[in-house]
């Protein structure tokens, strides 16, 4: 969810007004994906690097998360949405930790869609945390494989993302789902997050539908290469 600051500057507003406008866009976006039957939606809200922003902005972002949960929780719950958090929860203020845990507890049996909030999340931090827990569990080296590492990540039993959409125009991953995104399709749009609407979602999904995902293999129409010669022999 990038571009809040630029959205605000465009209007001569403080950056935090952009972040607030960004939170006001959540309902519209979540509803659209849920309506399309998307089962897992992850929102990258705050990275482990975002602590390096000015104190006022960091405090504002923490306050906004608190407000968003308070404002949206019942609405999400009534709509069958399960909330999960990924990231270093222990790095957040205790009251916020409690609030996040209560939200997950309340919605844990909901089935329509899983909404994953990446807050104080970093892909590298996640891998560091996984390795630490893996060693602490005394896992022998020969038992370490991709499936095992996946199971030690915050995303444990969640599927890998198919599509990663970045608003705000940058063409980088910025430490998002590094392991899980290995074969995700990447889509970048210059639209700022507060403006990202149903039509922009449709465009992203249409682009995704036209991608050819090969996961390292050859495309289907070339997998019998070399092609048979005229008389049918190779
Ligand atoms: C929101 O957009 C991303 C968050 C860290 C909350 P930005 O704050 O990065 O907006 P820009 O990139 O300055 O426009
Ligand atoms: Mg940015």
PDB file of C-alpha atoms and ligand atoms in Angstrom:
ATOM      1  CA  UNK A   1       0.000   0.000   0.000  1.00  0.00           C
ATOM      2  CA  UNK A   2       2.377   2.721  -1.224  1.00  0.00           C
ATOM      3  CA  UNK A   3       1.893   6.329  -2.212  1.00  0.00           C
ATOM      4  CA  UNK A   4       0.009   7.779   0.777  1.00  0.00           C
ATOM      5  CA  UNK A   5       2.612  10.489   1.329  1.00  0.00           C
ATOM      6  CA  UNK A   6       2.625  11.580  -2.307  1.00  0.00           C
ATOM      7  CA  UNK A   7      -1.171  11.512  -2.403  1.00  0.00           C
ATOM      8  CA  UNK A   8      -1.176  13.966   0.525  1.00  0.00           C
ATOM      9  CA  UNK A   9       1.532  16.202  -0.897  1.00  0.00           C
ATOM     10  CA  UNK A  10      -0.380  16.462  -4.156  1.00  0.00           C
ATOM     11  CA  UNK A  11      -3.170  18.043  -2.125  1.00  0.00           C
ATOM     12  CA  UNK A  12      -1.013  20.180   0.124  1.00  0.00           C
ATOM     13  CA  UNK A  13      -1.879  18.003   3.136  1.00  0.00           C
ATOM     14  CA  UNK A  14       0.383  16.525   5.840  1.00  0.00           C
ATOM     15  CA  UNK A  15       1.609  12.964   5.219  1.00  0.00           C
ATOM     16  CA  UNK A  16      -0.592  11.585   7.965  1.00  0.00           C
ATOM     17  CA  UNK A  17      -3.686  12.802   6.118  1.00  0.00           C
ATOM     18  CA  UNK A  18      -2.533  10.549   3.295  1.00  0.00           C
ATOM     19  CA  UNK A  19      -2.187   7.597   5.627  1.00  0.00           C
ATOM     20  CA  UNK A  20      -5.662   8.281   6.992  1.00  0.00           C
ATOM     21  CA  UNK A  21      -7.077   8.431   3.464  1.00  0.00           C
ATOM     22  CA  UNK A  22      -5.282   5.139   2.855  1.00  0.00           C
ATOM     23  CA  UNK A  23      -7.144   3.495   5.722  1.00  0.00           C
ATOM     24  CA  UNK A  24     -10.410   4.835   4.324  1.00  0.00           C
ATOM     25  CA  UNK A  25      -9.687   2.895   1.155  1.00  0.00           C
ATOM     26  CA  UNK A  26      -9.480  -0.450   2.940  1.00  0.00           C
ATOM     27  CA  UNK A  27     -13.182  -1.344   2.872  1.00  0.00           C
ATOM     28  CA  UNK A  28     -13.535  -0.782  -0.844  1.00  0.00           C
ATOM     29  CA  UNK A  29     -10.474  -2.872  -1.697  1.00  0.00           C
ATOM     30  CA  UNK A  30     -11.222  -5.720   0.700  1.00  0.00           C
ATOM     31  CA  UNK A  31     -14.809  -5.905  -0.520  1.00  0.00           C
ATOM     32  CA  UNK A  32     -13.751  -6.125  -4.154  1.00  0.00           C
ATOM     33  CA  UNK A  33     -11.323  -8.990  -3.580  1.00  0.00           C
ATOM     34  CA  UNK A  34     -13.780 -10.801  -1.313  1.00  0.00           C
ATOM     35  CA  UNK A  35     -16.514 -10.420  -3.956  1.00  0.00           C
ATOM     36  CA  UNK A  36     -14.220 -12.063  -6.488  1.00  0.00           C
ATOM     37  CA  UNK A  37     -13.711 -15.026  -4.192  1.00  0.00           C
ATOM     38  CA  UNK A  38     -10.085 -14.299  -3.376  1.00  0.00           C
ATOM     39  CA  UNK A  39      -9.364 -16.412  -0.319  1.00  0.00           C
ATOM     40  CA  UNK A  40      -6.192 -14.752   0.961  1.00  0.00           C
ATOM     41  CA  UNK A  41      -5.378 -11.055   0.840  1.00  0.00           C
ATOM     42  CA  UNK A  42      -2.262  -9.641   2.467  1.00  0.00           C
ATOM     43  CA  UNK A  43      -1.858  -5.933   3.134  1.00  0.00           C
ATOM     44  CA  UNK A  44       1.658  -4.618   3.726  1.00  0.00           C
ATOM     45  CA  UNK A  45       1.002  -1.815   6.189  1.00  0.00           C
ATOM     46  CA  UNK A  46       4.251  -1.226   8.092  1.00  0.00           C
ATOM     47  CA  UNK A  47       7.708  -2.661   7.491  1.00  0.00           C
ATOM     48  CA  UNK A  48      10.493  -3.359   9.955  1.00  0.00           C
ATOM     49  CA  UNK A  49      12.290  -0.449   8.233  1.00  0.00           C
ATOM     50  CA  UNK A  50       9.428   2.014   8.701  1.00  0.00           C
ATOM     51  CA  UNK A  51      10.550   2.594  12.309  1.00  0.00           C
ATOM     52  CA  UNK A  52      13.246   4.805  10.789  1.00  0.00           C
ATOM     53  CA  UNK A  53      10.656   7.372   9.720  1.00  0.00           C
ATOM     54  CA  UNK A  54      10.169  10.489  11.902  1.00  0.00           C
ATOM     55  CA  UNK A  55       8.735   9.686  15.337  1.00  0.00           C
ATOM     56  CA  UNK A  56       5.562  11.649  14.621  1.00  0.00           C
ATOM     57  CA  UNK A  57       4.784   9.608  11.519  1.00  0.00           C
ATOM     58  CA  UNK A  58       5.526   6.287  13.238  1.00  0.00           C
ATOM     59  CA  UNK A  59       3.227   7.218  16.129  1.00  0.00           C
ATOM     60  CA  UNK A  60       0.575   8.248  13.653  1.00  0.00           C
ATOM     61  CA  UNK A  61       0.780   4.917  11.825  1.00  0.00           C
ATOM     62  CA  UNK A  62       0.525   2.960  15.089  1.00  0.00           C
ATOM     63  CA  UNK A  63      -2.476   5.067  16.109  1.00  0.00           C
ATOM     64  CA  UNK A  64      -4.093   4.454  12.730  1.00  0.00           C
ATOM     65  CA  UNK A  65      -3.756   0.688  13.073  1.00  0.00           C
ATOM     66  CA  UNK A  66      -5.470   0.911  16.455  1.00  0.00           C
ATOM     67  CA  UNK A  67      -8.276   3.032  14.983  1.00  0.00           C
ATOM     68  CA  UNK A  68      -8.718   0.814  11.933  1.00  0.00           C
ATOM     69  CA  UNK A  69      -9.101  -2.313  14.049  1.00  0.00           C
ATOM     70  CA  UNK A  70     -11.561  -0.551  16.337  1.00  0.00           C
ATOM     71  CA  UNK A  71     -13.538   0.837  13.403  1.00  0.00           C
ATOM     72  CA  UNK A  72     -13.500  -2.168  11.046  1.00  0.00           C
ATOM     73  CA  UNK A  73     -13.406  -5.261  13.236  1.00  0.00           C
ATOM     74  CA  UNK A  74     -17.145  -5.839  13.578  1.00  0.00           C
ATOM     75  CA  UNK A  75     -17.724  -5.104   9.920  1.00  0.00           C
ATOM     76  CA  UNK A  76     -15.031  -7.618   8.943  1.00  0.00           C
ATOM     77  CA  UNK A  77     -16.363 -10.211  11.347  1.00  0.00           C
ATOM     78  CA  UNK A  78     -19.939  -9.834  10.063  1.00  0.00           C
ATOM     79  CA  UNK A  79     -18.614 -10.367   6.555  1.00  0.00           C
ATOM     80  CA  UNK A  80     -16.935 -13.636   7.371  1.00  0.00           C
ATOM     81  CA  UNK A  81     -13.385 -12.342   7.246  1.00  0.00           C
ATOM     82  CA  UNK A  82     -10.667 -13.961   9.317  1.00  0.00           C
ATOM     83  CA  UNK A  83      -7.909 -11.635  10.466  1.00  0.00           C
ATOM     84  CA  UNK A  84      -4.294 -12.688  10.792  1.00  0.00           C
ATOM     85  CA  UNK A  85      -1.159 -10.731  11.563  1.00  0.00           C
ATOM     86  CA  UNK A  86       2.314 -11.400  10.212  1.00  0.00           C
ATOM     87  CA  UNK A  87       5.410  -9.661  11.524  1.00  0.00           C
ATOM     88  CA  UNK A  88       7.040  -9.018  14.871  1.00  0.00           C
ATOM     89  CA  UNK A  89       4.015  -8.534  17.076  1.00  0.00           C
ATOM     90  CA  UNK A  90       6.243  -8.370  20.158  1.00  0.00           C
ATOM     91  CA  UNK A  91       7.757  -5.153  18.815  1.00  0.00           C
ATOM     92  CA  UNK A  92       4.438  -3.302  19.036  1.00  0.00           C
ATOM     93  CA  UNK A  93       3.055  -1.465  22.092  1.00  0.00           C
ATOM     94  CA  UNK A  94       1.405  -3.940  24.514  1.00  0.00           C
ATOM     95  CA  UNK A  95      -2.090  -2.464  24.140  1.00  0.00           C
ATOM     96  CA  UNK A  96      -1.874  -2.825  20.367  1.00  0.00           C
ATOM     97  CA  UNK A  97      -0.577  -6.392  20.697  1.00  0.00           C
ATOM     98  CA  UNK A  98      -3.587  -7.247  22.817  1.00  0.00           C
ATOM     99  CA  UNK A  99      -5.973  -5.615  20.381  1.00  0.00           C
ATOM    100  CA  UNK A 100      -4.490  -7.530  17.433  1.00  0.00           C
ATOM    101  CA  UNK A 101      -4.670 -10.830  19.317  1.00  0.00           C
ATOM    102  CA  UNK A 102      -8.298 -10.201  20.289  1.00  0.00           C
ATOM    103  CA  UNK A 103      -9.187  -9.417  16.676  1.00  0.00           C
ATOM    104  CA  UNK A 104      -7.596 -12.682  15.515  1.00  0.00           C
ATOM    105  CA  UNK A 105      -9.322 -14.599  18.290  1.00  0.00           C
ATOM    106  CA  UNK A 106     -12.752 -13.144  17.459  1.00  0.00           C
ATOM    107  CA  UNK A 107     -12.530 -13.912  13.741  1.00  0.00           C
ATOM    108  CA  UNK A 108     -10.612 -17.170  13.763  1.00  0.00           C
ATOM    109  CA  UNK A 109     -13.434 -19.400  12.503  1.00  0.00           C
ATOM    110  CA  UNK A 110     -14.465 -17.107   9.644  1.00  0.00           C
ATOM    111  CA  UNK A 111     -14.261 -18.743   6.237  1.00  0.00           C
ATOM    112  CA  UNK A 112     -15.036 -16.285   3.484  1.00  0.00           C
ATOM    113  CA  UNK A 113     -11.599 -14.707   3.229  1.00  0.00           C
ATOM    114  CA  UNK A 114      -8.416 -14.484   5.261  1.00  0.00           C
ATOM    115  CA  UNK A 115      -7.092 -10.946   5.589  1.00  0.00           C
ATOM    116  CA  UNK A 116      -3.460 -10.890   6.590  1.00  0.00           C
ATOM    117  CA  UNK A 117      -2.055  -7.659   7.991  1.00  0.00           C
ATOM    118  CA  UNK A 118       1.712  -7.354   7.612  1.00  0.00           C
ATOM    119  CA  UNK A 119       2.597  -4.855  10.330  1.00  0.00           C
ATOM    120  CA  UNK A 120       6.144  -4.554  11.652  1.00  0.00           C
ATOM    121  CA  UNK A 121       6.824  -7.120   8.951  1.00  0.00           C
ATOM    122  CA  UNK A 122      10.074  -7.699   7.068  1.00  0.00           C
ATOM    123  CA  UNK A 123      10.866 -10.649   4.823  1.00  0.00           C
ATOM    124  CA  UNK A 124      14.430 -10.851   6.125  1.00  0.00           C
ATOM    125  CA  UNK A 125      13.357 -10.515   9.752  1.00  0.00           C
ATOM    126  CA  UNK A 126      10.891 -13.327   9.110  1.00  0.00           C
ATOM    127  CA  UNK A 127      13.644 -15.610   7.826  1.00  0.00           C
ATOM    128  CA  UNK A 128      15.879 -14.690  10.780  1.00  0.00           C
ATOM    129  CA  UNK A 129      13.039 -15.503  13.190  1.00  0.00           C
ATOM    130  CA  UNK A 130      12.390 -18.796  11.396  1.00  0.00           C
ATOM    131  CA  UNK A 131      16.045 -19.884  11.587  1.00  0.00           C
ATOM    132  CA  UNK A 132      16.201 -19.001  15.278  1.00  0.00           C
ATOM    133  CA  UNK A 133      13.111 -21.048  16.103  1.00  0.00           C
ATOM    134  CA  UNK A 134      14.264 -23.879  13.891  1.00  0.00           C
ATOM    135  CA  UNK A 135      17.590 -24.087  15.734  1.00  0.00           C
ATOM    136  CA  UNK A 136      15.909 -23.708  19.107  1.00  0.00           C
ATOM    137  CA  UNK A 137      13.678 -26.661  18.200  1.00  0.00           C
ATOM    138  CA  UNK A 138      16.815 -28.743  17.616  1.00  0.00           C
ATOM    139  CA  UNK A 139      15.935 -29.654  14.032  1.00  0.00           C
ATOM    140  CA  UNK A 140      18.746 -31.800  12.541  1.00  0.00           C
ATOM    141  CA  UNK A 141      20.264 -30.382   9.296  1.00  0.00           C
ATOM    142  CA  UNK A 142      19.127 -33.301   7.127  1.00  0.00           C
ATOM    143  CA  UNK A 143      15.501 -32.545   8.027  1.00  0.00           C
ATOM    144  CA  UNK A 144      15.712 -29.001   6.678  1.00  0.00           C
ATOM    145  CA  UNK A 145      13.960 -28.657   3.344  1.00  0.00           C
ATOM    146  CA  UNK A 146      11.766 -26.031   1.691  1.00  0.00           C
ATOM    147  CA  UNK A 147       8.578 -27.339   3.215  1.00  0.00           C
ATOM    148  CA  UNK A 148      10.093 -27.263   6.694  1.00  0.00           C
ATOM    149  CA  UNK A 149      11.401 -23.713   6.307  1.00  0.00           C
ATOM    150  CA  UNK A 150       7.980 -22.611   5.036  1.00  0.00           C
ATOM    151  CA  UNK A 151       6.393 -24.076   8.134  1.00  0.00           C
ATOM    152  CA  UNK A 152       8.623 -21.961  10.377  1.00  0.00           C
ATOM    153  CA  UNK A 153       7.700 -18.679   8.681  1.00  0.00           C
ATOM    154  CA  UNK A 154       4.952 -16.399  10.029  1.00  0.00           C
ATOM    155  CA  UNK A 155       2.830 -17.589   7.115  1.00  0.00           C
ATOM    156  CA  UNK A 156       3.128 -21.204   8.264  1.00  0.00           C
ATOM    157  CA  UNK A 157       0.032 -22.844   6.748  1.00  0.00           C
ATOM    158  CA  UNK A 158      -0.911 -20.074   4.310  1.00  0.00           C
ATOM    159  CA  UNK A 159      -0.472 -20.525   0.549  1.00  0.00           C
ATOM    160  CA  UNK A 160       2.196 -18.567  -1.333  1.00  0.00           C
ATOM    161  CA  UNK A 161       0.916 -15.404  -3.034  1.00  0.00           C
ATOM    162  CA  UNK A 162      -0.048 -15.682  -6.711  1.00  0.00           C
ATOM    163  CA  UNK A 163      -0.005 -11.958  -7.353  1.00  0.00           C
ATOM    164  CA  UNK A 164       1.770  -9.078  -5.638  1.00  0.00           C
ATOM    165  CA  UNK A 165       0.324  -5.664  -6.445  1.00  0.00           C
ATOM    166  CA  UNK A 166       2.294  -2.552  -5.586  1.00  0.00           C
ATOM    167  CA  UNK A 167       0.664   0.867  -5.763  1.00  0.00           C
ATOM    168  CA  UNK A 168       2.650   4.104  -6.035  1.00  0.00           C
ATOM    169  CA  UNK A 169       4.725   3.053  -9.029  1.00  0.00           C
ATOM    170  CA  UNK A 170       7.905   1.626  -7.511  1.00  0.00           C
ATOM    171  CA  UNK A 171       9.237  -1.553  -9.096  1.00  0.00           C
ATOM    172  CA  UNK A 172      10.624  -3.275  -6.051  1.00  0.00           C
ATOM    173  CA  UNK A 173       9.571  -5.741  -3.393  1.00  0.00           C
ATOM    174  CA  UNK A 174      10.792  -3.721  -0.372  1.00  0.00           C
ATOM    175  CA  UNK A 175      11.291  -6.777   1.834  1.00  0.00           C
ATOM    176  CA  UNK A 176       7.781  -8.158   1.260  1.00  0.00           C
ATOM    177  CA  UNK A 177       7.205 -11.944   1.375  1.00  0.00           C
ATOM    178  CA  UNK A 178      10.711 -12.681   0.072  1.00  0.00           C
ATOM    179  CA  UNK A 179      10.487 -16.434   0.467  1.00  0.00           C
ATOM    180  CA  UNK A 180       6.805 -16.853  -0.298  1.00  0.00           C
ATOM    181  CA  UNK A 181       6.888 -14.572  -3.332  1.00  0.00           C
ATOM    182  CA  UNK A 182       9.511 -16.611  -5.197  1.00  0.00           C
ATOM    183  CA  UNK A 183       7.096 -17.288  -8.073  1.00  0.00           C
ATOM    184  CA  UNK A 184       4.490 -14.601  -7.481  1.00  0.00           C
ATOM    185  CA  UNK A 185       3.526 -12.445 -10.422  1.00  0.00           C
ATOM    186  CA  UNK A 186       4.470  -8.832  -9.763  1.00  0.00           C
ATOM    187  CA  UNK A 187       2.238  -5.954 -10.809  1.00  0.00           C
ATOM    188  CA  UNK A 188       3.032  -2.301 -10.259  1.00  0.00           C
ATOM    189  CA  UNK A 189       0.642   0.584 -10.824  1.00  0.00           C
ATOM    190  CA  UNK A 190       1.440   4.288 -10.527  1.00  0.00           C
ATOM    191  CA  UNK A 191      -1.920   4.902  -8.790  1.00  0.00           C
ATOM    192  CA  UNK A 192      -1.420   6.044  -5.177  1.00  0.00           C
ATOM    193  CA  UNK A 193      -2.920   3.733  -2.556  1.00  0.00           C
ATOM    194  CA  UNK A 194      -5.762   6.052  -1.405  1.00  0.00           C
ATOM    195  CA  UNK A 195      -6.972   6.260  -5.018  1.00  0.00           C
ATOM    196  CA  UNK A 196      -6.607   2.538  -5.804  1.00  0.00           C
ATOM    197  CA  UNK A 197     -10.166   1.484  -6.633  1.00  0.00           C
ATOM    198  CA  UNK A 198     -12.291  -1.309  -8.111  1.00  0.00           C
ATOM    199  CA  UNK A 199     -11.285  -0.432 -11.641  1.00  0.00           C
ATOM    200  CA  UNK A 200      -7.574  -0.532 -10.754  1.00  0.00           C
ATOM    201  CA  UNK A 201      -8.082  -3.919  -9.105  1.00  0.00           C
ATOM    202  CA  UNK A 202      -9.770  -5.207 -12.235  1.00  0.00           C
ATOM    203  CA  UNK A 203      -6.855  -3.992 -14.341  1.00  0.00           C
ATOM    204  CA  UNK A 204      -4.373  -5.768 -12.090  1.00  0.00           C
ATOM    205  CA  UNK A 205      -6.377  -9.004 -12.186  1.00  0.00           C
ATOM    206  CA  UNK A 206      -6.714  -8.793 -15.956  1.00  0.00           C
ATOM    207  CA  UNK A 207      -2.951  -8.360 -16.299  1.00  0.00           C
ATOM    208  CA  UNK A 208      -2.477 -11.346 -14.017  1.00  0.00           C
ATOM    209  CA  UNK A 209      -4.890 -13.441 -16.075  1.00  0.00           C
ATOM    210  CA  UNK A 210      -2.733 -12.821 -19.131  1.00  0.00           C
ATOM    211  CA  UNK A 211       0.535 -13.859 -17.510  1.00  0.00           C
ATOM    212  CA  UNK A 212       2.016 -17.226 -18.358  1.00  0.00           C
ATOM    213  CA  UNK A 213       3.204 -18.847 -15.171  1.00  0.00           C
ATOM    214  CA  UNK A 214       5.845 -21.479 -15.794  1.00  0.00           C
ATOM    215  CA  UNK A 215       7.518 -21.942 -12.409  1.00  0.00           C
ATOM    216  CA  UNK A 216      10.846 -22.555 -14.186  1.00  0.00           C
ATOM    217  CA  UNK A 217       9.438 -24.975 -16.726  1.00  0.00           C
ATOM    218  CA  UNK A 218       9.058 -24.502 -20.461  1.00  0.00           C
ATOM    219  CA  UNK A 219       5.779 -23.186 -21.837  1.00  0.00           C
ATOM    220  CA  UNK A 220       3.357 -25.989 -22.723  1.00  0.00           C
ATOM    221  CA  UNK A 221       3.640 -25.419 -26.478  1.00  0.00           C
ATOM    222  CA  UNK A 222       7.418 -25.809 -26.380  1.00  0.00           C
ATOM    223  CA  UNK A 223       7.726 -28.681 -23.976  1.00  0.00           C
ATOM    224  CA  UNK A 224       8.014 -31.199 -26.822  1.00  0.00           C
ATOM    225  CA  UNK A 225      11.055 -29.336 -28.171  1.00  0.00           C
ATOM    226  CA  UNK A 226      12.704 -30.159 -30.528  1.00  0.00           C
ATOM    227  CA  UNK A 227       9.556 -30.167 -32.662  1.00  0.00           C
ATOM    228  CA  UNK A 228       8.832 -33.329 -34.659  1.00  0.00           C
ATOM    229  CA  UNK A 229      10.245 -33.175 -38.214  1.00  0.00           C
ATOM    230  CA  UNK A 230       7.971 -33.276 -41.267  1.00  0.00           C
ATOM    231  CA  UNK A 231       7.830 -37.074 -41.421  1.00  0.00           C
ATOM    232  CA  UNK A 232       7.094 -37.358 -37.724  1.00  0.00           C
ATOM    233  CA  UNK A 233      10.606 -38.414 -36.602  1.00  0.00           C
ATOM    234  CA  UNK A 234      12.841 -36.258 -34.429  1.00  0.00           C
TER     235      UNK A 234
HETATM  236  C1  LIG B   1       2.388   4.257   2.656  1.00  0.00           C
HETATM  237  O1  LIG B   1       2.890   5.105   1.724  1.00  0.00           O
HETATM  238  C2  LIG B   1       3.324   3.169   3.066  1.00  0.00           C
HETATM  239  C3  LIG B   1       3.505   3.061   4.538  1.00  0.00           C
HETATM  240  C4  LIG B   1       4.686   2.831   5.049  1.00  0.00           C
HETATM  241  C5  LIG B   1       2.382   3.182   5.450  1.00  0.00           C
HETATM  242  P1  LIG B   1       4.172   6.030   1.910  1.00  0.00           P
HETATM  243  O2  LIG B   1       4.157   6.694   3.239  1.00  0.00           O
HETATM  244  O3  LIG B   1       5.409   5.248   1.607  1.00  0.00           O
HETATM  245  O4  LIG B   1       3.905   7.097   0.759  1.00  0.00           O
HETATM  246  P2  LIG B   1       4.959   7.772  -0.207  1.00  0.00           P
HETATM  247  O5  LIG B   1       5.793   6.690  -0.801  1.00  0.00           O
HETATM  248  O6  LIG B   1       5.750   8.735   0.618  1.00  0.00           O
HETATM  249  O7  LIG B   1       4.105   8.459  -1.226  1.00  0.00           O
HETATM  250 MG1  LIG B   2       6.574   4.937  -0.030  1.00  0.00          MG
END
